[in-house]
Coordinates of C-alpha atoms and ligand atoms in Angstrom, one line a residue:
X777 CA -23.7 -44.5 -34.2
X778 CA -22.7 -46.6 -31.2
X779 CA -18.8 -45.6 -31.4
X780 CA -20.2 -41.5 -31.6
X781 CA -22.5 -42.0 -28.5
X782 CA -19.6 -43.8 -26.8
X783 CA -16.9 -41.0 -28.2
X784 CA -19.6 -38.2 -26.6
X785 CA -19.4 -40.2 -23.5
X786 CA -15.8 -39.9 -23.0
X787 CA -15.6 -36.8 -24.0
X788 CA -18.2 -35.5 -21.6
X789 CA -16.2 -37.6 -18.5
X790 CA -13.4 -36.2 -19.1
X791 CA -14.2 -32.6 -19.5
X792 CA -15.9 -33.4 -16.0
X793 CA -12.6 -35.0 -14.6
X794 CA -10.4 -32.3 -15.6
X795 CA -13.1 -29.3 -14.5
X796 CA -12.9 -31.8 -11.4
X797 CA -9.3 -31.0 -11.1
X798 CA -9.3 -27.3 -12.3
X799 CA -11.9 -27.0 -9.1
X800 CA -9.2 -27.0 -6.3
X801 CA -7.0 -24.3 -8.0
X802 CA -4.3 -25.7 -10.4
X803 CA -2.0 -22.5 -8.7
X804 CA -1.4 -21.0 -4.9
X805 CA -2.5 -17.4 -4.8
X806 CA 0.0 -15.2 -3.0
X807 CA -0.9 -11.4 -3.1
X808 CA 2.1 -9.1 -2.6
X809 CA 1.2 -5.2 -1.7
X810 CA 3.9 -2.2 -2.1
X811 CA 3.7 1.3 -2.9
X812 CA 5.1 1.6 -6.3
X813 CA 4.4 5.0 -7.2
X814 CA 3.5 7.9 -4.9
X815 CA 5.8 9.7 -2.0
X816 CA 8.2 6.6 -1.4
X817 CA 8.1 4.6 -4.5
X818 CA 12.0 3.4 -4.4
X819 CA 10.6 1.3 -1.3
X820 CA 7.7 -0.5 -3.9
X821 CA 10.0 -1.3 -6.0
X822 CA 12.8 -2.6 -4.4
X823 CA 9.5 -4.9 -2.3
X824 CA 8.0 -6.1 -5.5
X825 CA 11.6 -7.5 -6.9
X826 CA 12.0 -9.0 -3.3
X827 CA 8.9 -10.9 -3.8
X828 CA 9.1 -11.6 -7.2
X829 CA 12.4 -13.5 -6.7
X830 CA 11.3 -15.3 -4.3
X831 CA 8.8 -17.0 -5.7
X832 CA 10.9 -17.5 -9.1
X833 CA 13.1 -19.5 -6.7
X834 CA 10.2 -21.4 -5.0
X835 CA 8.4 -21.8 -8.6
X836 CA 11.8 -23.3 -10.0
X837 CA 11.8 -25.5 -7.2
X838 CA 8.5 -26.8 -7.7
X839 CA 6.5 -24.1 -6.3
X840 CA 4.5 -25.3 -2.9
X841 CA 1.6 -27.9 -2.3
X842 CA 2.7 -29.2 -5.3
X843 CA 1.6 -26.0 -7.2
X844 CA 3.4 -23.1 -8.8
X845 CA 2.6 -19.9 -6.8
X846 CA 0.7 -17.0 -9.0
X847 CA 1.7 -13.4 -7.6
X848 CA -1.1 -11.0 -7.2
X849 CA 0.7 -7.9 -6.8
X850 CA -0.9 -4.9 -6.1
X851 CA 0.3 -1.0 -5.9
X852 CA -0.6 0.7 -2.6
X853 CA 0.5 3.9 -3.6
X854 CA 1.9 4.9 -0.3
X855 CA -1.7 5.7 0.5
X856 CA -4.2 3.9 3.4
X857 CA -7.0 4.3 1.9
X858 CA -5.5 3.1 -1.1
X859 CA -3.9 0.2 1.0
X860 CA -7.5 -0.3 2.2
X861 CA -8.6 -1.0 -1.7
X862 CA -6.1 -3.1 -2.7
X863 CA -6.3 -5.8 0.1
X864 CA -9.6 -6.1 -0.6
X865 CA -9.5 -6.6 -3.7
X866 CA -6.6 -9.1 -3.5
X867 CA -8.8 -10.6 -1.0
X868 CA -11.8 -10.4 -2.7
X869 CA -11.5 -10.4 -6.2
X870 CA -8.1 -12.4 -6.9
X871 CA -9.1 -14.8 -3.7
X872 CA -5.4 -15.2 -2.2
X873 CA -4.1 -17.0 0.4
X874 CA -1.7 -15.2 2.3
X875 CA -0.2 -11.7 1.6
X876 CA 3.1 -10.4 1.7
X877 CA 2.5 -6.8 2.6
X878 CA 2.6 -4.2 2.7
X879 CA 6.1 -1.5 3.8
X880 CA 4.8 1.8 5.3
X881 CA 2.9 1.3 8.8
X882 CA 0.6 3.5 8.5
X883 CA -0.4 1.6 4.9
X884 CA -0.3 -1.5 6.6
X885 CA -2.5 -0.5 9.6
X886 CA -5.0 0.0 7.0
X887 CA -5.0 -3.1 5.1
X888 CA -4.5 -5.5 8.3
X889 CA -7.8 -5.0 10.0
X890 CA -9.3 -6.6 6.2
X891 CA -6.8 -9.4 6.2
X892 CA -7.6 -10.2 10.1
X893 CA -11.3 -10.0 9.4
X894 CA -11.0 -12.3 6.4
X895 CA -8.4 -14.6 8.5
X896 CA -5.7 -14.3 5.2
X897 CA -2.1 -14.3 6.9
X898 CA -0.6 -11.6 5.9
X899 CA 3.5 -11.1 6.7
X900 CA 4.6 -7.1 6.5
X901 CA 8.3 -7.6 5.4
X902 CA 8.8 -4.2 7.1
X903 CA 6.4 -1.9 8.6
X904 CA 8.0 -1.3 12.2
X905 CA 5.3 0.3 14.0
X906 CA 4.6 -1.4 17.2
X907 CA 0.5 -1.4 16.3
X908 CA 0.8 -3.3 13.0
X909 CA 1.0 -6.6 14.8
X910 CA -1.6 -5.9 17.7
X911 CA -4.1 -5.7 14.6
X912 CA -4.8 -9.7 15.4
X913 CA -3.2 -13.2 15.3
X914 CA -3.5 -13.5 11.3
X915 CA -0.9 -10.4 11.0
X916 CA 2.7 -11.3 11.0
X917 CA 6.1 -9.1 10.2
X918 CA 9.2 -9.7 9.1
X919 CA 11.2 -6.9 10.5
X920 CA 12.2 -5.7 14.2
X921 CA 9.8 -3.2 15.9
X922 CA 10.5 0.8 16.5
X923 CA 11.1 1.0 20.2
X924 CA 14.3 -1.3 19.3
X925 CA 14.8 0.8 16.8
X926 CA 14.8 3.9 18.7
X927 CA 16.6 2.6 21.1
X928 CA 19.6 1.9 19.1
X929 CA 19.7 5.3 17.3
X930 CA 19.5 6.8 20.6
X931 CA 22.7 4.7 21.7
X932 CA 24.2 5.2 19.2
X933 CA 23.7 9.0 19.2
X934 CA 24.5 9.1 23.4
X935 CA 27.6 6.7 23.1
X936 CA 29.1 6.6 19.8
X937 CA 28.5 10.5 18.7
X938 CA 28.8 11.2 22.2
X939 CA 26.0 13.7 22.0
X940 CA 24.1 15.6 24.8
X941 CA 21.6 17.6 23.5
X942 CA 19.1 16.5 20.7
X943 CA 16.4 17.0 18.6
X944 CA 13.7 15.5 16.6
X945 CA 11.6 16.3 13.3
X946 CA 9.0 14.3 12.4
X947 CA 6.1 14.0 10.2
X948 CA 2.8 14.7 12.9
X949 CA 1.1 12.1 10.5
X950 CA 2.7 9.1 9.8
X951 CA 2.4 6.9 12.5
X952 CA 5.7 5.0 11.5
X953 CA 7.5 8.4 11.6
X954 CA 5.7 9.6 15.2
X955 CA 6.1 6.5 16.7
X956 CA 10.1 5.9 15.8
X957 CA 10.8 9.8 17.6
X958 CA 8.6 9.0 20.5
X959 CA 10.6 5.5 21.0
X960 CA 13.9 8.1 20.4
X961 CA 13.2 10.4 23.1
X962 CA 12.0 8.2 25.5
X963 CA 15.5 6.1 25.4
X964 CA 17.4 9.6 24.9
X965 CA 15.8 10.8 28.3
X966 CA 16.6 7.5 30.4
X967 CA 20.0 7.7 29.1
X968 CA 20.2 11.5 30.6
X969 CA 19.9 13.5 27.8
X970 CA 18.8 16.7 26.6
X971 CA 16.1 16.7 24.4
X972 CA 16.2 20.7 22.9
X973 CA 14.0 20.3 19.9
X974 CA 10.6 18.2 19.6
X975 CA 9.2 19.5 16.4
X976 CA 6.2 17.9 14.1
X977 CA 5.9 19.0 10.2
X978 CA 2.9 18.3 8.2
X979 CA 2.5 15.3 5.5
X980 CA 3.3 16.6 2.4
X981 CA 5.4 19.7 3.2
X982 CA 8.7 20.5 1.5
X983 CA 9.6 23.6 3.5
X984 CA 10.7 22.7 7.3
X985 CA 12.6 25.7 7.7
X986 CA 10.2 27.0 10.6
X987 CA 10.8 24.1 13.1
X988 CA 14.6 23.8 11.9
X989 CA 15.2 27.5 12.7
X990 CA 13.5 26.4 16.5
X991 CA 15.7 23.3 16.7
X992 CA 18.8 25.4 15.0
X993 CA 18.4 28.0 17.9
X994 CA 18.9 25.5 20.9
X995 CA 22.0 24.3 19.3
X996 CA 21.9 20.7 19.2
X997 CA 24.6 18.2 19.1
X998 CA 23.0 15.5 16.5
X999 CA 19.5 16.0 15.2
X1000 CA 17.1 12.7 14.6
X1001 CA 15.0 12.7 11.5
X1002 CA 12.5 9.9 11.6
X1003 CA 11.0 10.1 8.2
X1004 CA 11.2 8.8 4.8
X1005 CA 14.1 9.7 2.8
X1006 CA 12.2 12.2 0.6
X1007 CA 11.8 14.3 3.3
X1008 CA 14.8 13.4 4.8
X1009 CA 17.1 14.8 2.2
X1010 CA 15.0 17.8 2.0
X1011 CA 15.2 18.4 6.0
X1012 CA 18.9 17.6 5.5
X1013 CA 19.3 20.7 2.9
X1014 CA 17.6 23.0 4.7
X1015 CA 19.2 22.4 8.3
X1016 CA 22.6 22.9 6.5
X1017 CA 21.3 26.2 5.1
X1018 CA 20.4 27.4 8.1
X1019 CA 23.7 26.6 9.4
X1020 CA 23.5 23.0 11.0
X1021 CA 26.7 21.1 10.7
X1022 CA 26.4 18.6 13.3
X1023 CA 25.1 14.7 12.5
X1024 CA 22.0 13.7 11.3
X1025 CA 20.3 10.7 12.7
X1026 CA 17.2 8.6 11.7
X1027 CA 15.9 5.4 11.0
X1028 CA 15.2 2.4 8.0
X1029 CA 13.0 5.3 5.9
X1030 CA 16.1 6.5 5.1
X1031 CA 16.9 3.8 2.9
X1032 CA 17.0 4.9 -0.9
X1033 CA 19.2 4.7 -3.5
X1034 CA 17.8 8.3 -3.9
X1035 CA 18.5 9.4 -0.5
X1036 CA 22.0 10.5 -1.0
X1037 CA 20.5 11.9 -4.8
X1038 CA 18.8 14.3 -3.6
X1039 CA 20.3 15.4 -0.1
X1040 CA 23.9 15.0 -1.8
X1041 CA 26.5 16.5 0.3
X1042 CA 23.7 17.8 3.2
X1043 CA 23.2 13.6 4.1
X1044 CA 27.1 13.4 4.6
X1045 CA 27.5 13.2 8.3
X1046 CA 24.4 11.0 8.3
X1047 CA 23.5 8.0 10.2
X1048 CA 20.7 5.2 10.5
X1049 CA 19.7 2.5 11.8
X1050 CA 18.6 -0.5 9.1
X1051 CA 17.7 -4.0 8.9
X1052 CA 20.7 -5.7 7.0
X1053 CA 23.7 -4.7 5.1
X1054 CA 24.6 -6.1 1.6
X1055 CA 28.5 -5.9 3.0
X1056 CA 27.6 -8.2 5.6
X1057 CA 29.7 -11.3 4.5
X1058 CA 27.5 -14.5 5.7
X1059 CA 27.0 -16.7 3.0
X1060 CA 23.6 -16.6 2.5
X1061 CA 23.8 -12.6 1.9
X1062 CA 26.2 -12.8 -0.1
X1063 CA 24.4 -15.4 -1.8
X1064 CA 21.4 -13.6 -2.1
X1065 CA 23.1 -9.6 -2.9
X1066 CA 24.6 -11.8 -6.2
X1067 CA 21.4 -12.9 -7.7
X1068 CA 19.8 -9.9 -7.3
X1069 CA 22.4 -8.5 -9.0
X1070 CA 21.9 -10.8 -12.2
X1071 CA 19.1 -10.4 -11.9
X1072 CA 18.2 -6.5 -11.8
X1073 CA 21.9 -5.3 -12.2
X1074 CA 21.2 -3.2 -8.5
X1075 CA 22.2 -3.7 -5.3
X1076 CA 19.6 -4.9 -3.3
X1077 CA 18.2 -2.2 -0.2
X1078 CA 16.8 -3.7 3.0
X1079 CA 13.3 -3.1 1.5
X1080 CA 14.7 -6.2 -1.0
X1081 CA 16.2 -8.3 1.3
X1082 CA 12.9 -7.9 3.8
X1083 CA 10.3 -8.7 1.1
X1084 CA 12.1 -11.7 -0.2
X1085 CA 12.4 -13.0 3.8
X1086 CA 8.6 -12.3 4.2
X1087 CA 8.2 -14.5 1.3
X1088 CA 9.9 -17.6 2.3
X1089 CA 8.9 -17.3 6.0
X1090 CA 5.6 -17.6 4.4
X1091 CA 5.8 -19.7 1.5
X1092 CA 7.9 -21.9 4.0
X1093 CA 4.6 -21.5 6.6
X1094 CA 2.3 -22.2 3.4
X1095 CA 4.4 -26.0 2.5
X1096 CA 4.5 -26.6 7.0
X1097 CA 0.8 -26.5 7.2
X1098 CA 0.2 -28.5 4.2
X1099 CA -2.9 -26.5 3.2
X1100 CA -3.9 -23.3 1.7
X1101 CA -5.9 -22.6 4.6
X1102 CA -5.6 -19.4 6.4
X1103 CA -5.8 -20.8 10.1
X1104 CA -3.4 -23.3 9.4
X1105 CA -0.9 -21.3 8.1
X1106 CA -1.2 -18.5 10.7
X1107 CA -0.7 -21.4 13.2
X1108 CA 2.5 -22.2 10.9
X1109 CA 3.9 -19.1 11.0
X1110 CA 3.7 -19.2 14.5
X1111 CA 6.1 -22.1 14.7
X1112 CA 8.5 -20.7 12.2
X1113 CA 12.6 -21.0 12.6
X1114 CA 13.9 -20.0 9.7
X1115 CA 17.4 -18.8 8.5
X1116 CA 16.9 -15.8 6.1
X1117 CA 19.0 -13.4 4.5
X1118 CA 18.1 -10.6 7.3
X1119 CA 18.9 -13.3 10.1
X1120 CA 17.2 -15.9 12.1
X1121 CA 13.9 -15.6 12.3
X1122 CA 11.4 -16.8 15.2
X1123 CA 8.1 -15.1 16.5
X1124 CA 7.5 -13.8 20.0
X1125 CA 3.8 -13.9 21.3
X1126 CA 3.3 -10.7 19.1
X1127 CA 4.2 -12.0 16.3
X1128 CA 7.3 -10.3 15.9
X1129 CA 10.7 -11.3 14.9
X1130 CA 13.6 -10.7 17.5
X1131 CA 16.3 -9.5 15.0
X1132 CA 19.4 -7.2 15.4
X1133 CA 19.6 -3.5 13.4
X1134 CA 22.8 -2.3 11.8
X1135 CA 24.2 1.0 11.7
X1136 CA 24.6 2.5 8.2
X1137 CA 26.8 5.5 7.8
X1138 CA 26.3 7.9 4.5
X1139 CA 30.1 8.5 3.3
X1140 CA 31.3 9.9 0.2
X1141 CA 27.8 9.9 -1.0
X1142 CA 27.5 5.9 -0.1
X1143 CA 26.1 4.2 2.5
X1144 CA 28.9 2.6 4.4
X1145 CA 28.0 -0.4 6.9
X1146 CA 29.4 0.4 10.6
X1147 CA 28.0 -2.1 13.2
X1148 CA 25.7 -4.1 14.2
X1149 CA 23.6 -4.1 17.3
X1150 CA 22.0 -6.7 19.0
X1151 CA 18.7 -6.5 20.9
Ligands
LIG1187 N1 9.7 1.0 8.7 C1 9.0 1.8 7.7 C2 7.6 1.9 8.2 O1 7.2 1.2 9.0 C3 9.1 1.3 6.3 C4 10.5 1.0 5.8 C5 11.2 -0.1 6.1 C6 11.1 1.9 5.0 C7 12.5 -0.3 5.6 C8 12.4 1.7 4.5 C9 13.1 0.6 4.9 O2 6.8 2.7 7.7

C-alpha cells in the first residue's frame, strides 16, 4: 500500500515536471506567408521552398534557442484580404514568433499593420514597395526598395538601350506595380526623356490592346511593363500583335519560370531588373543554387533565394536576441550584418537592406544574367 501511494506520488511529480517543461514551448514558432495559388502562384512556391530549406538547415543544425523551429505556413492567395486572414491567424491561432512574409506588396501592406499591432517581427523577403516598411518598427524586408529599382531600369533603358522615348503599362491596382512605373518615370524624366505613353489597365484584365494601341501610336523606343509576369507575357503578345518590335522593360515580377511559357518568342527582346542571379559565381550562390537543386531538381528564382535570406536574417536575429520575444528580436534585426546568398545584408533606419539589382536579359527563351548595378 505504502510502495502504491509512493509510486502515485512520483508519478503525479513527474507528469507535473514534464507539463512544467512542455509550458515554455518544446518548439520556436516561425510562420511563413506566400501566395501559393491564385494570379502569381510560381512566386508562393518558389517562397515556401526558400523557407522551408532554411529551416531544414537551421533544424539540422540544432534549430535555435536550443529548439527545433516548427513552420506555420500559410497561403495568401495573392489576395489582401486574404493576406489579412492568414496573419491573424498565424498570429492568433498558431501563436508565432516572427513571420517570414509575405511577396506581393500590396499583400503584405495588408498583413503588416496586424503584425505591427501584435509587435511579431515580420521580414518580407521581397515586397519592394516603398510603404511596406513605413508600416512600423516590427516590419522588416529583405529585398531592395522600387525607387532603386526604377531607377536602374530607367538607366538601363536611357544608357544601355539608348532609348529616348518610352512608355509604361501598369496595373492601376497593385500598388507594387504603380509604384515601380511612377519610380520609372520620375528617373526617365530627370534623365531627359520622353515619356509618350502613361497607361493604367485594370486588375484582372487579359486584353490591354486599348492602351497598347495608344502607346503603339506614339512609337516608342522601349516600353516598361511593371507587372507580374502573367500579365507580362500577355502584354508582351499583344504589343507584338499590334506591331511593337522594340524592347520590353520591367521589373522583379517578371520573374517566372512561366514567364517565357507563356509570352514565348513576344518576351524575347525582354529585360528586368532582379534581385540575384543563379549564374552569379560567389561561393555561397553557388553553394546555395546546388542544394536546391537536390533538393527540388529546379533552379532556384530570386523569390527562392529571397525567402531563404529572410529566414536566416531572422532566425539569425531570433538566436542574437536570445529570446522568442518580439521586441527583442525586432531590436536584433536591427543590428543585423549578415552575408546571404542575395548579398550583404544591413538595415537603414527604414529598415531596409541597401542591396545591388541585376539585369536579366530573356534570350533564346532563357533568362540570361547581364550586369549588375550598384546603388
Ligand atoms: N516585388 C514584388 C512586389 O513587391 C514581388 C516580387 C519580388 C515578385 C520578386 C517577383 C520577384 O509585389
Amino acid at each position: 500500500m505504502k510502495l502504491f501511494a509512493m509510486v502515485v506520488v512520483l508519478a503525479v511529480l513527474f507528469t507535473g515536471a514534464t507539463l512544467v517543461s512542455c509550458g515554455g514551448s518544446t518548439e520556436f514558432k516561425l510562420g511563413g506567408v506566400g501566395p501559393v495559388t491564385g494570379e502569381a502562384a510560381t512566386f508562393g512556391v518558389s517562397t515556401k521552398q526558400g523557407i522551408e530549406m532554411a529551416v531544414a538547415e537551421w533544424n539540422a543544425k540544432g534549430g535555435v534557442l536550443g529548439k527545433q523551429i516548427k513552420l506555420y505556413f500559410a497561403d495568401d492567395k495573392g489576395d489582401p484580404a486574404e493576406g489579412a486572414t492568414v496573419y491573424t491567424k498565424l498570429i492568433q491561432q498558431d501563436k508565432v514568433s516572427a513571420i517570414v512574409g509575405t511577396v506581393m506588396s500590396k499583400v503584405t501592406l495588408a498583413g503588416a499593420p496586424i503584425a505591427q499591432s501584435s509587435k511579431v517581427p515580420m521580414i518580407s523577403p521581397t515586397s519592394t514597395n516603398e510603404k511596406v516598411t513605413q508600416v512600423g518598427d516590427f516590419i522588416y524586408r529583405a529585398c531592395f526598395i522600387d525607387p532603386f529599382q526604377g531607377t536602374v531600369g530607367a538607366m538601363f533603358a536611357f544608357n544601355d538601350l539608348k532609348a529616348k522615348k518610352a512608355a509604361c503599362i501598369f496595373d492601376v491596382g497593385n500598388d507594387y506595380t504603380k509604384g515601380l512605373s511612377e519610380a520609372f518615370k520620375a528617373k526617365w524624366e530627370a534623365l531627359g526623356g520622353q515619356l509618350v505613353g502613361y497607361e493604367a489597365h485594370a486588375t484582372g484584365t487579359t486584353d490591354f490592346k486599348a492602351q497598347l494601341t495608344k502607346i503603339i501610336q506614339q512609337k516608342p523606343d522601349v516600353l516598361y511593363v511593371s507587372d507580374y509576369y502573367n500579365d507580362v507575357a500577355l502584354i508582351a503578345k499583344q504589343a507584338r500583335e499590334l506591331g511593337y518590335k522594340g524592347p520590353l522593360v520591367g521589373g522583379d515580377g517578371w520573374d517566372s519560370p512561366e514567364l517565357v511559357k507563356i509570352g514565348g518568342a513576344a518576351v524575347e527582346n525582354g529585360f528586368f531588373t532582379n534581385h540575384y542571379s543563379p549564374a552569379d559565381i560567389r561561393p555561397i550562390v553557388q553553394d546555395f543554387v546546388k542544394k536546391f537543386k537536390d533538393k527540388y531538381n529546379a533552379e532556384p528564382d530570386a523569390l527562392a533565394a529571397l525567402a531563404y535570406d529572410a529566414t536566416y536574417i531572422m532566425l539569425n536575429a531570433v538566436k542574437t536576441a536570445g529570446k522568442a520575444d518580439g521586441s527583442a528580436i525586432r531590436d536584433a534585426l536591427a543590428k543585423t550584418d549578415l552575408g546571404v546568398v542575395s548579398g550583404q545584408v544591413k538595415f537603414d533606419a527604414n529598415r531596409n537592406p541597401i542591396k545591388s539589382a541585376v539585369i536579366i536579359e530573356i534570350k533564346g527563351g532563357k533568362q540570361v544574367y547581364k550586369t549588375t548595378v550598384n546603388p
